[in-house]
Tab-separated table of C-alpha atoms in Angstrom:
chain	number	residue	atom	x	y	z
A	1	UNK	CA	0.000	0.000	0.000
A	2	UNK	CA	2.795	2.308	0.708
A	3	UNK	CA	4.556	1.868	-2.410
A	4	UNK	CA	1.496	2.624	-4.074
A	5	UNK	CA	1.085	5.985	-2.323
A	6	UNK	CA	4.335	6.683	-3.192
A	7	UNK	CA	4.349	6.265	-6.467
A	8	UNK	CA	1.080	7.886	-7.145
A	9	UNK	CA	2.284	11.291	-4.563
A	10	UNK	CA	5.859	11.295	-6.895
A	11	UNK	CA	3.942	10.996	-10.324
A	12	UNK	CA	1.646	13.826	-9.232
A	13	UNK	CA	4.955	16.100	-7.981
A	14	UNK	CA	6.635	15.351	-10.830
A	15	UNK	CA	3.808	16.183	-13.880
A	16	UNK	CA	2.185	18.975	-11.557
A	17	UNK	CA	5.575	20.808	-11.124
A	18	UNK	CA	6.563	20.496	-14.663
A	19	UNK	CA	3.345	22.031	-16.183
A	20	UNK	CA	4.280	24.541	-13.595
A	21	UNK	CA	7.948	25.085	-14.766
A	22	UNK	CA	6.888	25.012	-18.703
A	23	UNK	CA	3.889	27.769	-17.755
A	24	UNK	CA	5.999	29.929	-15.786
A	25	UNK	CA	9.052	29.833	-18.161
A	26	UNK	CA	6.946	30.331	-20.989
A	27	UNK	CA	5.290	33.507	-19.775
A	28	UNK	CA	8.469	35.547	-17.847
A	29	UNK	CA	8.810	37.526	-21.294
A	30	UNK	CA	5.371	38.731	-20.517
A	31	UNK	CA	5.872	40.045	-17.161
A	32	UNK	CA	5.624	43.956	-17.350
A	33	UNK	CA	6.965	44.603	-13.386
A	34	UNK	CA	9.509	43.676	-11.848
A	35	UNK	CA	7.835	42.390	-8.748
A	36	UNK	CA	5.916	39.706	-11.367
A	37	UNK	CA	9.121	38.614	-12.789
A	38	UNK	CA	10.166	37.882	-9.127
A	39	UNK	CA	6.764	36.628	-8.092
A	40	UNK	CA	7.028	33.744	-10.996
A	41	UNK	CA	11.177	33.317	-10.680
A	42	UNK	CA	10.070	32.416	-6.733
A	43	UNK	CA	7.552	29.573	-8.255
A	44	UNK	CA	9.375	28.596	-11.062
A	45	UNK	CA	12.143	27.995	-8.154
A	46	UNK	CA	10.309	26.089	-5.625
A	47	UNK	CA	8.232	24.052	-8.676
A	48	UNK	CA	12.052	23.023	-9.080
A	49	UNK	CA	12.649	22.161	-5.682
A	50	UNK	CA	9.652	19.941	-5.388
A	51	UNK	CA	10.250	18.199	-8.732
A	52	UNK	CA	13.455	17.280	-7.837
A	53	UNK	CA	11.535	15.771	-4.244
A	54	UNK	CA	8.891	13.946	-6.594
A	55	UNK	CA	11.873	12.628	-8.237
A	56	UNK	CA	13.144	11.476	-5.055
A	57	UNK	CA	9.804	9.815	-4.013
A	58	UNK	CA	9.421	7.840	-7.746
A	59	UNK	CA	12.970	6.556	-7.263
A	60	UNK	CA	12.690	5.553	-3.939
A	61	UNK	CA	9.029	3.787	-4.703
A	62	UNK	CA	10.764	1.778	-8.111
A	63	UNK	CA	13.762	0.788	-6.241
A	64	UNK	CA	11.892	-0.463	-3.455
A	65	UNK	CA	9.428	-2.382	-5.749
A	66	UNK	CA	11.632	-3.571	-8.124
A	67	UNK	CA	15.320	-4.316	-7.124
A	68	UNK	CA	14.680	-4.775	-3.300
A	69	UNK	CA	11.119	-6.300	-3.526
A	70	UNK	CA	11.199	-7.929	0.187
A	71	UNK	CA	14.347	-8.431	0.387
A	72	UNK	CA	15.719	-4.918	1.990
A	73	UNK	CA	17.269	-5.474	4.971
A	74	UNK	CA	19.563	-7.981	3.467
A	75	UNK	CA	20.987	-5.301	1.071
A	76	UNK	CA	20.593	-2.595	3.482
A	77	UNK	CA	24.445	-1.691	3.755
A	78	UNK	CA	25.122	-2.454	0.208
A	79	UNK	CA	21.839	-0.296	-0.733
A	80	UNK	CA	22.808	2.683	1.862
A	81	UNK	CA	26.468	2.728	0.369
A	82	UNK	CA	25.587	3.059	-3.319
A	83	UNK	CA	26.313	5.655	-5.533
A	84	UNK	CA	22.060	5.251	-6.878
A	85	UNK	CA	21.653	5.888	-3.094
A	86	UNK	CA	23.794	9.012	-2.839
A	87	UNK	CA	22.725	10.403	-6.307
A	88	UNK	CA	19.035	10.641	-5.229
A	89	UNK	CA	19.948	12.069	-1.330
A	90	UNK	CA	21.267	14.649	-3.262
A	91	UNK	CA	17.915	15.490	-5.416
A	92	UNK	CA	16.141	15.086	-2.068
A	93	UNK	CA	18.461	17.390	0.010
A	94	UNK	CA	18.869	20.067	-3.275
A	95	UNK	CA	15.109	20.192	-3.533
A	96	UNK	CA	14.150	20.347	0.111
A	97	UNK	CA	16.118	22.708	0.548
A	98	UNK	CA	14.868	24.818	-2.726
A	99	UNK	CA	11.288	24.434	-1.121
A	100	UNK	CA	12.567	25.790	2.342
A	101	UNK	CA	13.741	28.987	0.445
């Protein structure tokens, strides 16, 4: 069930934030003031931030499901000391930390 969840909540993040991105990008040309370029710079940025999260959650779900099935804490250490495992800490610290700006 929670893998599930998961995967649905990271889908979501990720297609959500990306029409966000592509509609936010698309219309800073268009901004007249300067406090609307900043206003949609600010979303474009955290849209970024919580891609990058929704990334985090997808990986996470398709690892889980996939290479570890039921079988985790046997590859715990070998999972925790991975460079798949550092690559997407990275995209989770980056983006929560893009969100908390």
């Amino acid at each position: 069930f929670l893998k599930v969840i998961s995967l649905v909540i990271g889908g979501l993040a990720v297609l959500a934030n990306l029409l966000i991105m592509m509609k936010n990008i698309s219309t800073l040309k268009r901004c007249t003031s300067s406090v609307a370029l900043i206003n949609k710079s600010l979303i474009t940025l955290i849209s970024v931030g919580d891609f990058l999260v929704g990334c985090y959650l997808l990986t996470i779900a398709m690892f889980d499901t996939a290479v570890f099935k039921k079988g985790y804490c046997r590859a715990q250490v070998e999972w925790m000391t991975s460079f798949q495992c550092s690559t997407i800490g990275v995209f989770s610290t980056i983006g929560s930390q893009i969100s908390l700006f």
